[in-house]
GROMACS .gro file of C-alpha atoms in nm:
model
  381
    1UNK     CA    1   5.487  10.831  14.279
    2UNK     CA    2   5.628  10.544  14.473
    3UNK     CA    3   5.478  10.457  14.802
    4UNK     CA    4   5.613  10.413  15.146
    5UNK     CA    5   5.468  10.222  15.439
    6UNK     CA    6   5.624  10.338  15.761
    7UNK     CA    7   5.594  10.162  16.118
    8UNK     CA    8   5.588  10.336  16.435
    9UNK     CA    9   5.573  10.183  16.773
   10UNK     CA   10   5.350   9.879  16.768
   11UNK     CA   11   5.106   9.790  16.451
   12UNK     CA   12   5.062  10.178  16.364
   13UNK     CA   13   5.177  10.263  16.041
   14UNK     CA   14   5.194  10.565  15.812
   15UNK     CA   15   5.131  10.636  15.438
   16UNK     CA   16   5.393  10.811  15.246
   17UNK     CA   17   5.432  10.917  14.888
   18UNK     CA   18   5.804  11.006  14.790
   19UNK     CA   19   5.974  11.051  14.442
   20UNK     CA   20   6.296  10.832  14.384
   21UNK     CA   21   6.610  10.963  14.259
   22UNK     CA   22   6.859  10.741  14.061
   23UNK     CA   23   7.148  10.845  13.941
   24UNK     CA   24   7.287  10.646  13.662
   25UNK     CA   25   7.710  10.719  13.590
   26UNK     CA   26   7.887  10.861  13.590
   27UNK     CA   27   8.082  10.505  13.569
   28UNK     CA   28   7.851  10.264  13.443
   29UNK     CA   29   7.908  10.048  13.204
   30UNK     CA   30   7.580  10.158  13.014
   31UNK     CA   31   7.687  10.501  12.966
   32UNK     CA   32   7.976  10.485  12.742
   33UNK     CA   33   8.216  10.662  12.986
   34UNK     CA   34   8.137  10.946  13.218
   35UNK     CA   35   7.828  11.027  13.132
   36UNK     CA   36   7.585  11.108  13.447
   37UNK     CA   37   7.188  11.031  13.404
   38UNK     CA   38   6.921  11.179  13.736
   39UNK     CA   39   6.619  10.995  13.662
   40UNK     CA   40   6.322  11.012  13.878
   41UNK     CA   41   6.148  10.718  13.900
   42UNK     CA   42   5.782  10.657  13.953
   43UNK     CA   43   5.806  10.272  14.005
   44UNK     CA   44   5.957  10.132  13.737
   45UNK     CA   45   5.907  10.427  13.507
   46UNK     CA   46   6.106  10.734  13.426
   47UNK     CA   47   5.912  11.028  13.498
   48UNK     CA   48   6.183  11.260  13.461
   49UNK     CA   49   6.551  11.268  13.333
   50UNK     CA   50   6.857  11.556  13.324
   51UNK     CA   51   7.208  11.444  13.116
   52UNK     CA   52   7.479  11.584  13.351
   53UNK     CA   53   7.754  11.616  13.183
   54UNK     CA   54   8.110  11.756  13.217
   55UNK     CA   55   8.310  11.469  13.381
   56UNK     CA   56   8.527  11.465  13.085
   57UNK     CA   57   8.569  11.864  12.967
   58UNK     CA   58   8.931  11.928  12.864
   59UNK     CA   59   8.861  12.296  12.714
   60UNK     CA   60   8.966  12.203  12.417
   61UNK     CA   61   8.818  12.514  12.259
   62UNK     CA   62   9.072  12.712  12.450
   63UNK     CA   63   9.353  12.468  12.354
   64UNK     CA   64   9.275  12.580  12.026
   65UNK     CA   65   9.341  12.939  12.110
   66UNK     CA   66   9.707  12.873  12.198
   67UNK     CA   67   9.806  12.616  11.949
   68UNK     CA   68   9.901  12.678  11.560
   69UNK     CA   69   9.722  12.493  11.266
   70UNK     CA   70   9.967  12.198  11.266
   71UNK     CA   71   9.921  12.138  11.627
   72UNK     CA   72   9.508  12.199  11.646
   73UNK     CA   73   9.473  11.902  11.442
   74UNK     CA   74   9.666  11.684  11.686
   75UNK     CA   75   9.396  11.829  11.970
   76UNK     CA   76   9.056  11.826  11.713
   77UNK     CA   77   9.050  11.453  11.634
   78UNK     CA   78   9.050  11.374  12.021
   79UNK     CA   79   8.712  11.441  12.080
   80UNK     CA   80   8.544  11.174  11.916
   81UNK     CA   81   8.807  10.933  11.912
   82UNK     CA   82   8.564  10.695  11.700
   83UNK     CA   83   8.639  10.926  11.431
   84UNK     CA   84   8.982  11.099  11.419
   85UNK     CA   85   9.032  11.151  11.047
   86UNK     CA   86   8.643  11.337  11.019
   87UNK     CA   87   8.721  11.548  11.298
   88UNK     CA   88   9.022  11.667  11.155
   89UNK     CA   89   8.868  11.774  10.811
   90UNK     CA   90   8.638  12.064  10.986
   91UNK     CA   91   8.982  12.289  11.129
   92UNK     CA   92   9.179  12.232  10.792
   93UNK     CA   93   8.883  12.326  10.548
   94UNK     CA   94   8.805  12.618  10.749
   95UNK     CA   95   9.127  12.716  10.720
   96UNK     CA   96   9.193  12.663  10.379
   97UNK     CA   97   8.843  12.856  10.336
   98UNK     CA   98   9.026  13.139  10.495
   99UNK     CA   99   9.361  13.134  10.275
  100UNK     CA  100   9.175  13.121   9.962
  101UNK     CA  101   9.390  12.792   9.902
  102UNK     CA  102   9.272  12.483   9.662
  103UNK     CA  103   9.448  12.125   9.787
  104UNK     CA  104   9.601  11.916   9.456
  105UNK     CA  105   9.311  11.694   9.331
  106UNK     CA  106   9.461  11.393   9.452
  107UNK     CA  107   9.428  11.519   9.826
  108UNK     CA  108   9.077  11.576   9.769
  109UNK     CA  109   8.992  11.257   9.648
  110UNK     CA  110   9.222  11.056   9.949
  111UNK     CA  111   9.033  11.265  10.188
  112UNK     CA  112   8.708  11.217  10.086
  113UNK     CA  113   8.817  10.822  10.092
  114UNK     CA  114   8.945  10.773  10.428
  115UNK     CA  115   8.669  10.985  10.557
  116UNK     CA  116   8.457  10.714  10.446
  117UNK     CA  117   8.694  10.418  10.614
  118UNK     CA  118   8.674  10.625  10.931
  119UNK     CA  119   8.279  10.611  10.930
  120UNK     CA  120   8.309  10.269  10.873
  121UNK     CA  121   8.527  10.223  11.133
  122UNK     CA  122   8.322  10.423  11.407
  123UNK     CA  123   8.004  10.224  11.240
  124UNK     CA  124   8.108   9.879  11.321
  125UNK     CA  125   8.207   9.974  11.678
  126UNK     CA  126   7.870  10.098  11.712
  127UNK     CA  127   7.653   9.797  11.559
  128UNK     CA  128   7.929   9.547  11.742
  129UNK     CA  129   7.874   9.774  12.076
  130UNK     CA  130   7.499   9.775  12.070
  131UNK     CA  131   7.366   9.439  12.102
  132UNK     CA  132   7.609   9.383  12.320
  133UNK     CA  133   7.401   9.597  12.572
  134UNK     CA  134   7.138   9.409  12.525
  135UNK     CA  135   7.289   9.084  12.603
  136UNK     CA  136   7.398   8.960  12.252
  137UNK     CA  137   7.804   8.872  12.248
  138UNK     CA  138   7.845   8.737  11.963
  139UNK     CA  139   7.773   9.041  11.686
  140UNK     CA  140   8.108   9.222  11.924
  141UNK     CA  141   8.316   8.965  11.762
  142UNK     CA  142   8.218   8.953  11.436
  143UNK     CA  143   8.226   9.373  11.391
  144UNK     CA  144   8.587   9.407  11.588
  145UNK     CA  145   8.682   9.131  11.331
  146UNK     CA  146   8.588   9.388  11.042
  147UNK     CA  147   8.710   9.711  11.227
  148UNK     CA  148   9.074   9.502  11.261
  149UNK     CA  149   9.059   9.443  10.873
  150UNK     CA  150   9.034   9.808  10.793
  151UNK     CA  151   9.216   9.944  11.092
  152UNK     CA  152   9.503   9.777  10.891
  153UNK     CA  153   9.485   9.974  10.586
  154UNK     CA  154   9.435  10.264  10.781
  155UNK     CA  155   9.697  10.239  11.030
  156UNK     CA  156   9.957  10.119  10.695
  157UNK     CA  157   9.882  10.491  10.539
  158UNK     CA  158   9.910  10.696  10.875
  159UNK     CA  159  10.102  10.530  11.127
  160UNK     CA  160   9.818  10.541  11.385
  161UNK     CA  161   9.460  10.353  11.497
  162UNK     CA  162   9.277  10.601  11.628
  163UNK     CA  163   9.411  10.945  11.652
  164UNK     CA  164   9.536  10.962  11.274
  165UNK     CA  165   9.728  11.292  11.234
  166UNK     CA  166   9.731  11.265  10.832
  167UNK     CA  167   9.536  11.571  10.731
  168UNK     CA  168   9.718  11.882  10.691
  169UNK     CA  169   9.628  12.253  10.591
  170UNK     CA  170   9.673  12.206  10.215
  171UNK     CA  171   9.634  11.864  10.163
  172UNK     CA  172   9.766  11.516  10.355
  173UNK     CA  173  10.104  11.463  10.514
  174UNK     CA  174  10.232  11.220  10.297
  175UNK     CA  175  10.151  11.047   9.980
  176UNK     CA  176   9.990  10.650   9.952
  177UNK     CA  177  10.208  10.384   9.973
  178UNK     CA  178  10.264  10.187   9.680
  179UNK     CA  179  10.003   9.874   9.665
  180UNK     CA  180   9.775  10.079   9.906
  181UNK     CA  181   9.439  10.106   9.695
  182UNK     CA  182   9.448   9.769   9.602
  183UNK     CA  183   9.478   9.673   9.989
  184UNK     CA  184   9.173   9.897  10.047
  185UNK     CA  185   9.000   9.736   9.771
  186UNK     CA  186   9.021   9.418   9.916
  187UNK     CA  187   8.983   9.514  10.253
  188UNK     CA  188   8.670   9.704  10.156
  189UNK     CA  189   8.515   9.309   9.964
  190UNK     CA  190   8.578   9.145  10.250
  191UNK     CA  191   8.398   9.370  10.531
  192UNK     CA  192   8.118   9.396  10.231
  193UNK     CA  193   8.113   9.026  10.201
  194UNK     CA  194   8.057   8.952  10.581
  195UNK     CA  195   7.841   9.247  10.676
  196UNK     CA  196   7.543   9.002  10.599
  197UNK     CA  197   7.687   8.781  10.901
  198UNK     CA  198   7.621   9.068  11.209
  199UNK     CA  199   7.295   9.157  10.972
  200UNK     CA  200   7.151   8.810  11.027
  201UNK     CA  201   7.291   8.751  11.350
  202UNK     CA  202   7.098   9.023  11.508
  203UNK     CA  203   6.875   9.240  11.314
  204UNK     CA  204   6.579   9.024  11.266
  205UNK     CA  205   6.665   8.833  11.646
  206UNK     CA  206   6.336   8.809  11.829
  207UNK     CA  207   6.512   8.899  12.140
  208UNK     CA  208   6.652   9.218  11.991
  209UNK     CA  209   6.337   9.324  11.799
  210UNK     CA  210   6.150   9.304  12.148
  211UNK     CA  211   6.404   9.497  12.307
  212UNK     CA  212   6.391   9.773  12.023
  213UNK     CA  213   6.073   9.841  11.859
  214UNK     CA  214   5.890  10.108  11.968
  215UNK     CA  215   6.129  10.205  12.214
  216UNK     CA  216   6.262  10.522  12.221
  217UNK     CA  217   6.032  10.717  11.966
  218UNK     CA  218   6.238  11.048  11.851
  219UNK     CA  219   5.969  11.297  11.660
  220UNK     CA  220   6.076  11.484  11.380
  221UNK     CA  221   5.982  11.812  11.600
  222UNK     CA  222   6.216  11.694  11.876
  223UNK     CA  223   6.509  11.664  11.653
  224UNK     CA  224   6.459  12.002  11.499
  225UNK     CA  225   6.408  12.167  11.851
  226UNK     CA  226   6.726  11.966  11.989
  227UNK     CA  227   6.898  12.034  11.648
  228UNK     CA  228   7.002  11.629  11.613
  229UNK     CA  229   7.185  11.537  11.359
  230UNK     CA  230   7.333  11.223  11.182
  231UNK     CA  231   7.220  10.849  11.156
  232UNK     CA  232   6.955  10.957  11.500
  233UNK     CA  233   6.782  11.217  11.299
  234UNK     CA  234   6.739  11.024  10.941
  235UNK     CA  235   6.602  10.719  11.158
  236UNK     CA  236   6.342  10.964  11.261
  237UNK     CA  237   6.285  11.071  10.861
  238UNK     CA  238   6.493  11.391  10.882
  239UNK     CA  239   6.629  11.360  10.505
  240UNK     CA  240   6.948  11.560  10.550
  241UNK     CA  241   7.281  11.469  10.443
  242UNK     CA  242   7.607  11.734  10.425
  243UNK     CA  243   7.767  11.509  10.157
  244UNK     CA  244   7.459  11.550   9.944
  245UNK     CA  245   7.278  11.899  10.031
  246UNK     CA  246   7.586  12.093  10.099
  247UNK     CA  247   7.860  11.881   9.983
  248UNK     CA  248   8.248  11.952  10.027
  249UNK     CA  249   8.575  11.723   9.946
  250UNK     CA  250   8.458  11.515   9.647
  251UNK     CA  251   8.108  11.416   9.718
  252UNK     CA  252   7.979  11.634   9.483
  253UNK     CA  253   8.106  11.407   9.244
  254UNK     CA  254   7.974  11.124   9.409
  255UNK     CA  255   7.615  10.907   9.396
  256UNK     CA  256   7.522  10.992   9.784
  257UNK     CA  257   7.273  10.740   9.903
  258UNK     CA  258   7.079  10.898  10.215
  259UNK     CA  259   6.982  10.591  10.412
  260UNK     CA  260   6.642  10.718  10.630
  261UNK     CA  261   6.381  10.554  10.796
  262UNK     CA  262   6.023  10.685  10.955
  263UNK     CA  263   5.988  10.503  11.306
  264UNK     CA  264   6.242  10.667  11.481
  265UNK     CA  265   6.321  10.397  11.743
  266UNK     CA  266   6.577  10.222  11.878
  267UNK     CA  267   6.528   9.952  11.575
  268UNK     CA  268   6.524  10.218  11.310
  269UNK     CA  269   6.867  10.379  11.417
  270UNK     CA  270   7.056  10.058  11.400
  271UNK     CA  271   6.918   9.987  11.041
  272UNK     CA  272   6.999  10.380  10.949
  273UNK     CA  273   7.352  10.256  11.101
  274UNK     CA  274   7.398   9.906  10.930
  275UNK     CA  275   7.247  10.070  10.548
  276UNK     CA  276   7.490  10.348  10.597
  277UNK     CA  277   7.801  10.094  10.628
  278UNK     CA  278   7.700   9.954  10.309
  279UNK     CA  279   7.692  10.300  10.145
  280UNK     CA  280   8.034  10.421  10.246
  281UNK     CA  281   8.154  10.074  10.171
  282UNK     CA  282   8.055  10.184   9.837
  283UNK     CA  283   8.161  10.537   9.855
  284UNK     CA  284   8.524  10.385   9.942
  285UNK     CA  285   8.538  10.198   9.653
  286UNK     CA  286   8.444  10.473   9.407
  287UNK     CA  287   8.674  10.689   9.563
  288UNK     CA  288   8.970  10.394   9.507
  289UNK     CA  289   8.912  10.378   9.162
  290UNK     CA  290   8.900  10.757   9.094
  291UNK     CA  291   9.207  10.763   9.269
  292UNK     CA  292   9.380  10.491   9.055
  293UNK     CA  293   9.245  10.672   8.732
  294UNK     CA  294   9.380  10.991   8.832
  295UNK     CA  295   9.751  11.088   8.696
  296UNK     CA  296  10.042  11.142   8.985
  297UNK     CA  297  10.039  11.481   9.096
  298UNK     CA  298  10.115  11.655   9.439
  299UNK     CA  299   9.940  11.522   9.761
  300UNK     CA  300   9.968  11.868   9.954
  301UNK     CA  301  10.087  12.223   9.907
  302UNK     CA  302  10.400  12.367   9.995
  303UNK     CA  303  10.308  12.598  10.283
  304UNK     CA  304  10.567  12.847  10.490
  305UNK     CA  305  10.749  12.737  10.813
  306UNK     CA  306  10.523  12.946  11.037
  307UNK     CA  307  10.171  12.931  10.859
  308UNK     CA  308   9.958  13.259  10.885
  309UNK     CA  309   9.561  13.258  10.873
  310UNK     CA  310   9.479  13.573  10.730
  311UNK     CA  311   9.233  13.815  10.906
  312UNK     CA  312   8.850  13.731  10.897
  313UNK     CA  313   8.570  13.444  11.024
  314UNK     CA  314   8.435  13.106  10.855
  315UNK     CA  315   8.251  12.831  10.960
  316UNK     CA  316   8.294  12.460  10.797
  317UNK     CA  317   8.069  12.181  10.897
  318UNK     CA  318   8.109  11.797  10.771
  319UNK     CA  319   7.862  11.523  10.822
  320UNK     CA  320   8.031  11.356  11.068
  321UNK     CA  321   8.026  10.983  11.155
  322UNK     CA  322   7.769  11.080  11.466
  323UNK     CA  323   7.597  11.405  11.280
  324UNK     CA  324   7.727  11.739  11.208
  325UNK     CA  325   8.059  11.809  11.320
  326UNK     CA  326   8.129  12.218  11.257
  327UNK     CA  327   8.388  12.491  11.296
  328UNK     CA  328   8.372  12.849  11.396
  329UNK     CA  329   8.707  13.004  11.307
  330UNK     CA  330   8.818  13.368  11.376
  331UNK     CA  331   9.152  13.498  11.253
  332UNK     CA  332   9.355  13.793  11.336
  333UNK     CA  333   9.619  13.712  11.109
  334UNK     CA  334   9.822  13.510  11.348
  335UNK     CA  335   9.945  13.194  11.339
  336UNK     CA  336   9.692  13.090  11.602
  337UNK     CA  337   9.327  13.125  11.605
  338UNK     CA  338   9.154  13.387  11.801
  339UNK     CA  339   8.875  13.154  11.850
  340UNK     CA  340   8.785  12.834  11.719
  341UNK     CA  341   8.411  12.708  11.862
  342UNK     CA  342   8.322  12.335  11.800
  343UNK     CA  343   7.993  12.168  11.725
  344UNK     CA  344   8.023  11.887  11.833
  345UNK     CA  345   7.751  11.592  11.738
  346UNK     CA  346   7.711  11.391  12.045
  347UNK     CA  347   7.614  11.710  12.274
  348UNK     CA  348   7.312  11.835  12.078
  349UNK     CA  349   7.223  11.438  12.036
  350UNK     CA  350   7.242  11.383  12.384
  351UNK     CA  351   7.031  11.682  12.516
  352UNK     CA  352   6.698  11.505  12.419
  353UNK     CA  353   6.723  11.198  12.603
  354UNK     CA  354   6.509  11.425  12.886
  355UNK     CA  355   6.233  11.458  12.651
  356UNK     CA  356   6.279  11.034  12.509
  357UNK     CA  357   6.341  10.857  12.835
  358UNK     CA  358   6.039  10.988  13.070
  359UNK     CA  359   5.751  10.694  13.072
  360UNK     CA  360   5.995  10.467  12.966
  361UNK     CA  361   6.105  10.151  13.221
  362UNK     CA  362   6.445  10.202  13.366
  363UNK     CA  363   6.487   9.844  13.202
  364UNK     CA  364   6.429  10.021  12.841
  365UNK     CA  365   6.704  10.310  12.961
  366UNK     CA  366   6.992  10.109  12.858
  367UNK     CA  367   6.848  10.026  12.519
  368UNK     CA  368   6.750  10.385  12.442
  369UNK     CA  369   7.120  10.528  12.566
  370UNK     CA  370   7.302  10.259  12.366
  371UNK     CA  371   7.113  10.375  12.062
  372UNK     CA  372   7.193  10.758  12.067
  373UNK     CA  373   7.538  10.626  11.952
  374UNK     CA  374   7.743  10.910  12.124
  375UNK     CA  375   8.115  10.950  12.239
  376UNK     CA  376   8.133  11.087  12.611
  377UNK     CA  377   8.445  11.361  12.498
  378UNK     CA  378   8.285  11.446  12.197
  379UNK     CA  379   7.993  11.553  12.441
  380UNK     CA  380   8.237  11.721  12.674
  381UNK     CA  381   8.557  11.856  12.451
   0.00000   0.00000   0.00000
């Protein structure tokens, strides 16, 4: 409790306990976007906190419900827009699911590789973004300087940098350009090559180990009560992986390193998000090399002008960039869903700041927040 001296008339005073209320967003830098934090303060300490969120709700959910299949992609990889292509892959596998339809071999593989380049992408923003909260410039620099280098071969193939627009129900839109896998090959050496540079720039930085160690302590029983997901929950040794333990696309052809670590602080999840970089770096160039082994063949199926879901329910979940990304579809044989719920990562991930920020300094908030690695509308939809 803080305390308050008040005077009345002359020399007399009165003693006065009080809680103070801060409310942090919802535009402040620290938060990302409009993200709203009530702390209660006890002095410098949090003694309490509530997420308010809902600055940014579109109803996306109910979008859905009026949109067909082509057009709910254009809407689904909004929501996190660190990670357009992965958020697109949960509404066309469900509904593939539904038709009983294969996509051509090819498609599987390309998917399954520029999922990986789009969790690099959202990656590097992340380990760029971070220290930068903390006072540290320079890493920004160095990780916008890989996300530009991959942005390129990912812009050449689909025409866009964020919101990508290349999956389809069936397959992709379009087939790679001629020249493209060897661009992604050496896009992919590169970024491996000078992913050492923001590692030894910051990771081992006494500044940044003082800011992060033992700050922010997620349990392994919070994350299961808060159902956390991703890069959060394997820094708190939560050894769970879609890509390995329920795999989809063409991972379960592939050697699926699960990156965890046991001190689930601030310090842990940026290693769990640095060693994951170097395993999808990895993943990307497997995938390349299938790819370039793999005879010519259709990219997508041919599907009719005014495409039909037939009747019935399915859910399809992906590991996301930020956790588990899933899809609740339910068709009445139209050509739009009757429902389509999203579970999204960043809203369960977010929920248990109120149980990790209380007894922490409101100094230590913005080091905690910046860790959860969250997009504000992929909180909201």
């Amino acid at each position: 409790m803080t305390e308050r001296v008040v005077g009345i008339g002359a020399g007399a005073k009165e003693l006065a306990t009080e809680d103070m209320i801060l409310n942090i967003g919802p535009q402040h830098p620290s938060t990302h976007g409009v993200l709203r934090l009530r702390l209660t303060l006890d002095g410098e300490r949090i003694a309490t906190a509530e997420p308010i969120i809902g600055y940014m709700h579109r109803g996306a959910e109910k979008l859905f419900e009026v949109r067909d299949y082509r057009q709910i992609i254009m809407l689904a990889n909004r929501h996190d827009w660190l990670s357009g292509f992965a958020n697109e892959l949960g509404v066309v596998l469900a509904a593939e699911r539904l038709l009983g339809m294969e996509p051509p071999v090819r498609a599987v593989w390309a998917r399954t590789l520029l999922a990986e380049l789009n969790r690099v992408l959202n990656h590097l923003m992340f380990l760029g973004s971070y220290p930068l909260e903390l006072g540290a410039i320079t890493p920004l620099f160095y990780a916008f300087d890989e996300r530009e280098r991959i942005q390129a071969v990912m812009e050449e193939i689909s025409g866009g940098r964020m919101h990508y627009m290349f999956n389809r129900v069936g397959g992709l839109k379009e087939d790679l350009p001629l020249g493209w896998l060897d661009r992604v090959s050496a896009a992919v050496a590169e970024t491996r090559r000078r992913v050492p540079d923001i590692e030894d720039l910051i990771l081992h930085n006494d500044i940044f180990l003082a800011r992060t160690t033992g700050v922010g302590v997620l349990t392994h029983d919070q994350i299961m009560q808060y159902g956390v997901s991703g890069p959060i929950a394997r820094a708190s040794g939560v050894d769970l992986d879609l890509r390995r333990d329920d795999p989809y696309l063409a991972y379960p052809e592939l050697p699926v390193k699960v990156v965890t670590r046991s001190a689930g602080d601030c310090h842990a999840r940026f290693e769990v998000l640095l060693d994951q970089l170097k395993v999808s770096l990895d993943l990307a160039d497997t995938c390349a090399d299938r790819l370039r082994a793999l005879p010519p063949g259709p990219i997508n199926q041919r599907l009719p002008k005014v495409l039909k879901v037939p009747e019935g329910h399915t859910y399809a979940w992906t590991e996301n960039p930020l956790g588990i990304n899933g899809y609740y579809l339910v068709s009445r044989g139209d050509k739009t869903p009757w429902r389509l719920k999203l579970r999204s990562a960043s809203y369960n991930n977010i929920q248990v700041l109120r149980e990790m920020l209380p007894g922490h300094l409101v100094a230590d908030m913005v080091a905690i927040l910046g860790s959860m690695f969250f997009v504000v509308g992929d909180i909201d939809k």
